[in-house]
Amino acid sequence: MQTNPHFFDGNYASLTEEHDIPALHIEGTLPPELSGSLFRVGPNPQYAPRDNSYHWFSGDGMVHAFHIGQGRVSYSNRWARTPKWQLEHAAGRALFGTFGNPATSDPRAEGQNGGTANTNMLWHGERLFALEESHQPFELDPHSLASKGHQSFGDRVTSRFTAHPKVDPESGVLHFFAYSPDGPCSPTMHYGVMDQDCEVTRLESFTSPYASMAHDFMVTRGYVLFPVTPLTLSVERAMRGKPLLAWETGLRTHVGVMPHGGGVDTLRWFDADACHVFHVMNAWDDGNTIVAYVMQSDTAPGLPDAEGQPGDPAAMAARLCRWTFNLGSADTGFQREYLDDLAAEFPRIDERYAGRRNRYGFYTCHRTSRARDDSESVLYDSLARFDFDTRKRSMYTLPLGDVVSEPVFVPRSTSAAEGDGWLLAVAWRDKEQRSDLLVFDAVDLAAGPVAVAGLPHRVPFGFHGTWRPGL
Ligand SMILES: [Fe+2]
């Protein structure tokens, strides 16, 4: 895998300062009912990489917090001071190779925890975590963002933990999984349940069709689904100088389906022609049929093939797609139908409908339907709201050159109708080389933001965020 120079340019570049700003400048009017904190995270390497194999996914995590209430927004940002961050800080330079690749790591990194805490934020059990799927959750103080370290939850989470756990909106129980928990490239997976107090109440292990970087999964009222796509990790391949993480042709895509009431021995595997999904919007079931809304592409975005060759950008463009599993049929196949023609990512919903039939979904997308011309790009210029009943999309496009982050939905009140609330996203302002927090009325996205909270500096392009209600 070759370094994409974009990873160090413009708003991919690391932010080197940590700030505390008591009040951001506000344009428009912040909804008085909007009260809580938006936490976002993304890669922000502390030091220049050791070689040209650096990949954006492997940078040290930096957390950005926007605390909103009484018409004001305060802001802070902190690096997640992981064991990797601290070890490298003491050395004054990078010690870990990309994804901890032993072939490119300093001997001082050998056997050390290389977690980056750079992918997603989780608010659960009144605790804040930064997640990165190859390591344990990393806890931070929600007010100061001070690092509290990786957590094992009573030695029940000992290696990996997905960056995309699912919280049941009624029970408050959290479902999680992990790929290759028994070591790099092991074809095993874990599935677990954590209660509202962060106690692990269920943990099972099963074998997947092959070792895959499984980034997301689905949880409905009745079932848990595990997608396994041909995005494989191979230490043996890396030691040959080929990519550790690559799209491996010749494999099919598999999805394991398990009822909540059954153990992993009841897993039923469905399969399809090779396709990739990084992110799931939502999934629901009616007993005999499971429907999942996913961002599907033909190959994995931003990743090379097993020989290290870049893929076709058109094949890497993800689009909103519906997967349908007929549990009453003996067929191992499942149906796939694209619902939107725009290249899109970072799907979110009104999470009160997680696992339930949702009418609305939100995501980032490109204004035009052309394929992305930069295989490494996640530089989306628009936000979309999709109505699954009418199959109509409304959208808001930023000025040319600006880039918008994943949108996070906040309901107007606990009793508000589905999709009635606000959509929060961070925008990169290309001309001014800085970032804004945007607050939209989620019902009328096309009207543009109702409030804009301006930062004097950049929030580098990142991945995911979460909302903690109340201040
Ligand atoms: Fe993700």
Coordinates of C-alpha atoms and ligand atoms in Angstrom, one line a residue:
M1 CA 0.0 0.0 0.0
Q2 CA 1.5 3.3 -1.0
T3 CA 1.1 6.5 1.0
N4 CA -1.4 8.8 -0.5
P5 CA 0.1 12.3 -0.2
H6 CA -3.4 13.6 0.4
F7 CA -3.2 12.1 3.9
F8 CA -0.8 14.8 4.9
D9 CA -2.2 17.7 2.9
G10 CA -4.8 20.3 3.7
N11 CA -7.4 19.1 6.2
Y12 CA -5.9 15.6 6.4
A13 CA -2.9 17.1 8.2
S14 CA -2.7 16.7 12.0
L15 CA -3.8 19.4 14.3
T16 CA -0.9 20.0 16.6
E17 CA -2.5 22.1 19.3
E18 CA -5.1 21.2 22.0
H19 CA -7.6 23.9 22.6
D20 CA -10.3 24.9 25.2
I21 CA -12.6 27.6 23.8
P22 CA -15.4 28.7 26.2
A23 CA -17.7 30.2 23.6
L24 CA -17.7 29.8 19.8
H25 CA -19.0 32.6 17.6
I26 CA -22.5 31.7 16.6
E27 CA -24.3 32.7 13.4
G28 CA -28.0 32.1 13.2
T29 CA -29.9 30.9 16.3
L30 CA -29.1 27.7 18.2
P31 CA -32.3 25.9 19.2
P32 CA -32.8 26.6 22.9
E33 CA -33.9 23.0 23.5
L34 CA -30.6 21.7 22.1
S35 CA -28.5 20.7 25.1
G36 CA -25.7 18.2 25.2
S37 CA -22.3 17.3 23.8
L38 CA -21.2 16.2 20.3
F39 CA -18.0 14.1 20.5
R40 CA -16.2 13.4 17.3
V41 CA -12.9 11.6 16.6
G42 CA -10.5 11.0 13.8
P43 CA -6.9 10.2 12.9
N44 CA -4.4 12.8 13.9
P45 CA -0.9 11.3 13.9
Q46 CA 1.4 12.6 16.6
Y47 CA 4.5 12.0 14.5
A48 CA 5.4 11.6 10.8
P49 CA 5.0 7.9 9.8
R50 CA 7.9 5.6 9.7
D51 CA 7.6 4.8 6.0
N52 CA 5.5 5.3 2.9
S53 CA 2.9 2.6 3.9
Y54 CA 1.0 5.0 6.2
H55 CA -2.7 4.8 5.8
W56 CA -5.2 7.3 7.1
F57 CA -7.0 4.6 9.1
S58 CA -4.0 4.1 11.4
G59 CA -3.4 7.6 12.8
D60 CA -3.6 8.5 16.5
G61 CA -7.1 9.5 17.6
M62 CA -7.9 13.0 18.5
V63 CA -11.3 13.8 20.1
H64 CA -13.2 17.0 19.5
A65 CA -16.0 18.0 21.9
F66 CA -18.7 20.6 21.3
H67 CA -20.7 21.3 24.4
I68 CA -24.0 22.9 23.5
G69 CA -26.6 24.6 25.8
Q70 CA -28.4 27.8 26.5
G71 CA -27.6 29.1 23.0
R72 CA -23.9 28.7 23.5
V73 CA -21.2 26.3 22.3
S74 CA -17.9 25.5 24.0
Y75 CA -15.2 23.4 22.5
S76 CA -12.2 21.3 23.4
N77 CA -9.9 18.8 21.7
R78 CA -7.5 16.3 23.1
W79 CA -5.4 13.5 21.8
A80 CA -6.4 10.1 23.2
R81 CA -3.2 9.5 25.1
T82 CA -3.1 5.8 24.4
P83 CA -0.2 3.5 25.3
K84 CA 1.0 3.9 21.7
W85 CA 0.8 7.7 22.0
Q86 CA 2.7 7.7 25.3
L87 CA 5.4 5.4 24.1
E88 CA 6.0 7.4 20.9
H89 CA 5.7 10.7 22.9
A90 CA 8.6 9.5 25.1
A91 CA 10.6 8.5 22.1
G92 CA 9.9 11.7 20.2
R93 CA 9.0 9.8 17.0
A94 CA 6.7 7.1 15.5
L95 CA 7.6 3.6 16.6
F96 CA 4.6 1.6 15.2
G97 CA 4.2 0.7 11.6
T98 CA 0.9 1.2 9.9
F99 CA -1.7 -1.0 11.6
G100 CA 1.1 -2.3 13.8
N101 CA 2.7 -4.0 10.9
P102 CA 5.7 -5.8 12.5
A103 CA 7.7 -5.5 9.3
T104 CA 7.8 -1.7 9.6
S105 CA 7.7 -1.3 13.4
D106 CA 10.6 -0.3 15.7
P107 CA 11.7 -3.1 18.0
R108 CA 10.5 -1.0 20.9
A109 CA 6.9 -1.4 19.7
E110 CA 7.1 -5.1 19.6
G111 CA 4.4 -6.7 21.8
Q112 CA 3.1 -3.2 22.9
N113 CA -0.4 -2.0 22.6
G114 CA -0.8 -0.1 19.3
G115 CA -4.4 1.0 19.8
T116 CA -5.2 4.4 18.3
A117 CA -8.7 5.1 19.6
N118 CA -9.4 7.0 16.4
T119 CA -12.7 5.7 14.9
N120 CA -15.9 6.3 16.9
M121 CA -17.2 7.7 20.1
L122 CA -19.5 5.8 22.5
W123 CA -21.5 7.1 25.4
H124 CA -22.7 4.2 27.4
G125 CA -23.3 3.6 31.1
E126 CA -22.6 7.4 31.7
R127 CA -19.1 6.7 30.4
L128 CA -17.3 8.1 27.3
F129 CA -15.2 5.8 25.1
A130 CA -13.1 6.3 21.9
L131 CA -13.3 3.1 19.9
E132 CA -11.0 1.5 17.3
E133 CA -11.9 -2.0 16.3
S134 CA -8.5 -3.7 16.8
H135 CA -8.2 -2.8 20.5
Q136 CA -10.3 -2.4 23.6
P137 CA -12.4 0.7 24.2
F138 CA -10.4 3.7 25.4
E139 CA -12.1 5.7 28.1
L140 CA -11.9 9.5 28.4
D141 CA -13.4 11.9 30.9
P142 CA -16.5 13.5 29.2
H143 CA -15.8 17.0 30.6
S144 CA -12.0 17.3 30.5
L145 CA -11.3 14.7 27.8
A146 CA -8.6 13.4 30.0
S147 CA -7.5 9.9 29.0
K148 CA -8.4 7.1 31.4
G149 CA -7.0 4.2 29.4
H150 CA -8.1 1.0 27.6
Q151 CA -10.9 -0.9 29.5
S152 CA -11.4 -4.6 29.8
F153 CA -14.8 -4.6 31.6
G154 CA -13.7 -7.1 34.2
D155 CA -11.3 -8.9 31.9
R156 CA -14.2 -9.8 29.5
V157 CA -13.0 -7.6 26.6
T158 CA -9.4 -8.6 26.3
S159 CA -8.5 -7.8 22.7
R160 CA -10.7 -6.3 20.1
F161 CA -14.1 -4.5 20.2
T162 CA -16.0 -3.1 17.3
A163 CA -16.1 0.6 16.6
H164 CA -19.8 0.2 15.8
P165 CA -21.6 -1.4 18.8
K166 CA -25.4 -1.1 18.8
V167 CA -27.5 0.1 21.7
D168 CA -31.1 -1.2 21.9
P169 CA -33.2 1.9 22.4
E170 CA -35.7 0.2 24.7
S171 CA -33.5 -2.0 26.9
G172 CA -30.4 0.1 26.8
V173 CA -28.4 -3.0 26.3
L174 CA -25.3 -2.8 24.1
H175 CA -24.4 -5.4 21.5
F176 CA -20.8 -5.7 20.3
F177 CA -18.6 -8.0 18.3
A178 CA -14.9 -8.4 17.4
Y179 CA -13.1 -10.0 14.5
S180 CA -9.9 -12.0 14.9
P181 CA -10.0 -11.6 18.7
D182 CA -7.6 -14.6 19.1
G183 CA -4.8 -12.8 17.2
P184 CA -4.1 -11.2 13.8
C185 CA -5.9 -12.9 11.0
S186 CA -7.6 -15.6 13.1
P187 CA -10.9 -16.5 11.4
T188 CA -12.7 -16.3 14.8
M189 CA -15.2 -13.7 15.8
H190 CA -16.7 -12.7 19.2
Y191 CA -20.2 -11.6 19.9
G192 CA -21.1 -10.0 23.2
V193 CA -23.7 -8.1 25.2
M194 CA -23.1 -5.4 27.7
D195 CA -25.7 -4.1 30.1
Q196 CA -26.5 -0.5 30.9
D197 CA -23.8 -0.5 33.6
C198 CA -21.1 -1.7 31.2
E199 CA -21.1 -5.2 32.6
V200 CA -20.6 -7.9 30.0
T201 CA -23.4 -10.4 30.3
R202 CA -22.8 -12.5 27.2
L203 CA -19.7 -13.4 25.3
E204 CA -19.5 -16.1 22.6
S205 CA -16.9 -17.1 20.0
F206 CA -17.5 -18.5 16.6
T207 CA -15.7 -19.2 13.3
S208 CA -16.3 -17.0 10.3
P209 CA -15.9 -18.2 6.7
Y210 CA -12.5 -16.4 6.6
A211 CA -10.6 -13.7 8.5
S212 CA -12.0 -10.3 7.4
M213 CA -11.9 -6.8 8.6
A214 CA -15.5 -6.7 9.7
H215 CA -16.2 -3.1 10.4
D216 CA -19.9 -3.0 11.2
F217 CA -22.8 -5.4 11.9
M218 CA -26.6 -5.4 12.3
V219 CA -28.9 -5.9 15.3
T220 CA -32.7 -6.1 14.9
R221 CA -35.3 -6.9 17.5
G222 CA -35.0 -10.6 16.7
Y223 CA -31.6 -11.1 15.1
V224 CA -27.9 -10.3 15.0
L225 CA -26.2 -10.2 11.6
F226 CA -22.4 -10.4 10.9
P227 CA -21.2 -9.3 7.4
V228 CA -17.9 -10.8 6.3
T229 CA -16.5 -9.3 3.1
P230 CA -13.3 -10.0 1.2
L231 CA -11.3 -7.2 2.9
T232 CA -8.7 -9.5 4.5
L233 CA -5.8 -9.0 6.9
S234 CA -2.7 -11.1 6.5
V235 CA 0.5 -10.8 8.4
E236 CA 2.0 -13.4 6.1
R237 CA 1.2 -11.2 3.1
A238 CA 2.6 -8.1 4.9
M239 CA 5.9 -10.0 5.6
R240 CA 6.2 -10.5 1.8
G241 CA 6.0 -6.7 1.4
K242 CA 2.4 -6.8 0.3
P243 CA -0.5 -5.0 2.0
L244 CA -1.5 -6.1 5.5
L245 CA -5.0 -5.0 4.7
A246 CA -6.3 -5.7 1.1
W247 CA -9.3 -6.5 -1.0
E248 CA -8.8 -10.2 -1.9
T249 CA -10.5 -11.2 -5.1
G250 CA -12.0 -14.7 -5.5
L251 CA -13.9 -14.6 -2.2
R252 CA -17.6 -14.2 -1.7
T253 CA -19.4 -12.0 0.8
H254 CA -21.0 -13.8 3.7
V255 CA -23.5 -12.8 6.3
G256 CA -24.1 -14.8 9.5
V257 CA -27.6 -14.5 10.9
M258 CA -28.3 -15.5 14.5
P259 CA -31.5 -15.1 16.6
H260 CA -31.1 -13.4 19.9
G261 CA -32.5 -16.4 21.7
G262 CA -30.0 -18.8 20.1
G263 CA -26.4 -19.3 20.6
V264 CA -23.7 -19.0 18.0
D265 CA -24.4 -22.7 17.1
T266 CA -27.6 -21.4 15.5
L267 CA -25.8 -19.1 13.1
R268 CA -27.0 -19.4 9.5
W269 CA -24.7 -18.2 6.8
F270 CA -26.0 -16.4 3.7
D271 CA -23.8 -15.4 0.8
A272 CA -23.6 -13.2 -2.3
D273 CA -21.2 -12.2 -5.0
A274 CA -18.3 -10.2 -3.6
C275 CA -19.4 -6.8 -2.4
H276 CA -18.3 -4.6 0.5
V277 CA -20.0 -2.7 3.3
F278 CA -18.1 -0.5 5.8
H279 CA -21.3 1.0 7.3
V280 CA -24.7 -0.1 8.2
M281 CA -27.5 2.5 8.5
N282 CA -30.0 0.2 10.3
A283 CA -31.7 -3.2 10.1
W284 CA -35.1 -4.5 11.2
D285 CA -37.1 -7.7 10.9
D286 CA -40.7 -8.7 10.8
G287 CA -40.1 -12.2 12.0
N288 CA -39.6 -14.0 8.7
T289 CA -37.7 -11.3 6.8
I290 CA -34.8 -9.1 7.7
V291 CA -34.1 -5.8 6.0
A292 CA -30.8 -4.0 6.3
Y293 CA -29.9 -0.6 4.9
V294 CA -26.2 -0.5 4.1
M295 CA -23.7 1.6 2.2
Q296 CA -22.5 -1.0 -0.4
S297 CA -19.7 -0.9 -2.9
D298 CA -18.2 -3.5 -5.2
T299 CA -14.8 -3.4 -3.5
A300 CA -13.5 -1.8 -0.3
P301 CA -13.0 2.0 -0.6
G302 CA -9.5 3.3 -0.2
L303 CA -7.8 -0.1 0.0
P304 CA -5.5 -1.8 -2.6
D305 CA -5.8 -5.4 -3.8
A306 CA -3.6 -8.2 -2.4
E307 CA -0.8 -7.3 -4.8
G308 CA -0.8 -3.7 -3.6
Q309 CA -2.5 -2.3 -6.7
P310 CA -5.0 0.5 -6.2
G311 CA -8.5 -0.5 -7.1
D312 CA -11.0 1.1 -9.5
P313 CA -12.5 4.2 -7.9
A314 CA -15.9 3.6 -9.5
A315 CA -16.0 0.1 -7.9
M316 CA -15.2 1.7 -4.5
A317 CA -18.0 4.2 -4.5
A318 CA -20.6 3.1 -1.9
R319 CA -24.3 3.7 -2.3
L320 CA -27.4 3.2 -0.2
C321 CA -28.5 -0.4 -0.7
R322 CA -31.2 -2.6 0.8
W323 CA -30.4 -6.2 1.8
T324 CA -33.3 -8.5 2.3
F325 CA -33.0 -11.9 3.9
N326 CA -35.8 -14.4 3.6
L327 CA -35.6 -16.7 6.6
G328 CA -38.4 -18.9 5.4
S329 CA -36.4 -20.0 2.3
A330 CA -33.7 -22.6 2.3
D331 CA -31.8 -20.4 -0.2
T332 CA -28.5 -19.2 1.1
G333 CA -28.7 -16.1 -1.1
F334 CA -30.0 -12.7 -0.2
Q335 CA -31.4 -9.8 -2.3
R336 CA -29.5 -6.6 -2.8
E337 CA -31.1 -3.4 -4.3
Y338 CA -29.6 0.0 -4.6
L339 CA -31.9 2.7 -3.4
D340 CA -29.9 5.8 -4.3
D341 CA -27.5 6.6 -7.1
L342 CA -25.2 9.0 -5.3
A343 CA -21.8 8.0 -3.9
A344 CA -22.4 8.2 -0.1
E345 CA -21.2 7.1 3.3
F346 CA -21.5 7.7 7.0
P347 CA -25.2 6.6 7.3
R348 CA -27.1 7.5 10.5
I349 CA -30.7 7.3 11.8
D350 CA -32.8 8.6 14.6
E351 CA -31.4 6.1 17.0
R352 CA -34.6 5.7 18.9
Y353 CA -35.4 3.5 15.9
A354 CA -32.3 1.3 16.0
G355 CA -33.3 -2.2 15.1
R356 CA -36.8 -1.1 14.3
R357 CA -38.3 -0.2 11.0
N358 CA -37.1 3.3 10.3
R359 CA -38.6 5.7 7.8
Y360 CA -35.7 8.2 7.6
G361 CA -32.0 8.0 7.2
F362 CA -29.2 10.6 7.0
Y363 CA -25.8 10.4 5.3
T364 CA -23.1 12.3 3.5
C365 CA -22.9 12.1 -0.3
H366 CA -21.5 13.7 -3.4
R367 CA -23.7 16.3 -5.2
T368 CA -23.3 14.6 -8.5
S369 CA -23.7 10.9 -9.4
R370 CA -20.2 10.7 -10.9
A371 CA -17.9 8.2 -9.3
R372 CA -15.3 9.5 -7.0
D373 CA -12.1 10.2 -8.9
D374 CA -9.9 9.9 -5.8
S375 CA -10.0 6.4 -4.4
E376 CA -8.8 7.6 -1.0
S377 CA -11.4 10.3 -0.8
V378 CA -14.2 10.7 1.8
L379 CA -14.6 14.3 0.9
Y380 CA -18.3 14.5 0.7
D381 CA -19.9 17.9 -0.1
S382 CA -23.5 17.2 0.8
L383 CA -25.8 15.9 3.5
A384 CA -28.9 13.8 2.6
R385 CA -32.1 12.8 4.2
F386 CA -33.7 9.7 2.7
D387 CA -37.4 8.8 3.1
F388 CA -37.7 5.0 2.8
D389 CA -41.5 5.3 2.4
T390 CA -41.4 7.6 -0.6
R391 CA -37.8 6.8 -1.7
K392 CA -37.2 10.5 -2.0
R393 CA -34.0 12.2 -1.0
S394 CA -33.6 15.8 0.1
M395 CA -30.2 17.3 0.5
Y396 CA -28.0 20.3 1.3
T397 CA -24.8 21.0 -0.5
L398 CA -22.0 23.0 0.9
P399 CA -20.2 25.7 -1.1
L400 CA -17.7 24.4 -3.6
G401 CA -14.5 23.0 -1.9
D402 CA -16.1 22.6 1.5
V403 CA -16.5 19.1 3.0
V404 CA -19.0 17.8 5.5
S405 CA -18.6 15.2 8.2
E406 CA -20.9 12.4 9.2
P407 CA -24.2 13.8 10.5
V408 CA -25.4 13.0 14.0
F409 CA -29.2 13.1 14.7
V410 CA -30.6 14.6 17.9
P411 CA -34.3 14.3 18.6
R412 CA -36.2 17.5 19.4
S413 CA -37.6 15.8 22.5
T414 CA -37.9 12.3 23.8
S415 CA -41.5 12.2 22.4
A416 CA -40.8 13.8 19.1
A417 CA -41.8 12.0 15.9
E418 CA -39.1 10.0 14.1
G419 CA -36.7 12.3 12.3
D420 CA -38.0 15.4 14.1
G421 CA -34.9 17.1 15.5
W422 CA -31.5 18.4 14.5
L423 CA -28.7 17.2 12.5
L424 CA -25.2 18.1 13.7
A425 CA -22.1 18.0 11.4
V426 CA -18.7 19.6 11.2
A427 CA -17.8 21.4 7.9
W428 CA -14.3 22.0 6.5
R429 CA -14.2 25.5 5.0
D430 CA -11.7 25.3 2.2
K431 CA -11.3 29.0 1.5
E432 CA -10.7 29.9 5.1
Q433 CA -8.8 26.7 6.1
R434 CA -10.9 26.2 9.3
S435 CA -14.0 24.4 10.5
D436 CA -17.6 25.1 11.6
L437 CA -20.1 23.1 13.6
L438 CA -23.4 23.1 11.6
V439 CA -26.8 22.6 13.2
F440 CA -29.7 21.8 10.8
D441 CA -33.4 21.3 11.3
A442 CA -33.5 17.6 10.3
V443 CA -37.0 18.0 8.8
D444 CA -35.9 20.7 6.4
L445 CA -32.3 19.9 5.6
A446 CA -32.4 21.7 2.3
A447 CA -33.0 25.1 4.1
G448 CA -29.4 24.9 5.3
P449 CA -28.1 25.2 8.8
V450 CA -30.2 27.1 11.4
A451 CA -27.0 27.8 13.3
V452 CA -23.3 27.8 12.6
A453 CA -20.7 27.7 15.4
G454 CA -17.3 28.9 14.0
L455 CA -14.0 27.5 15.1
P456 CA -10.8 29.6 14.5
H457 CA -8.9 26.4 13.5
R458 CA -9.4 23.1 11.6
V459 CA -11.0 19.9 12.7
P460 CA -9.1 17.4 10.5
F461 CA -11.2 15.0 8.4
G462 CA -12.4 12.3 10.7
F463 CA -14.7 9.4 11.0
H464 CA -17.6 9.2 13.5
G465 CA -19.3 11.0 16.4
T466 CA -21.9 10.6 19.1
W467 CA -24.3 12.7 21.1
R468 CA -24.5 12.8 24.9
P469 CA -27.8 14.4 25.9
G470 CA -27.7 17.1 28.6
L471 CA -24.8 19.1 29.9
Ligands
FE1 FE -16.9 3.3 10.8

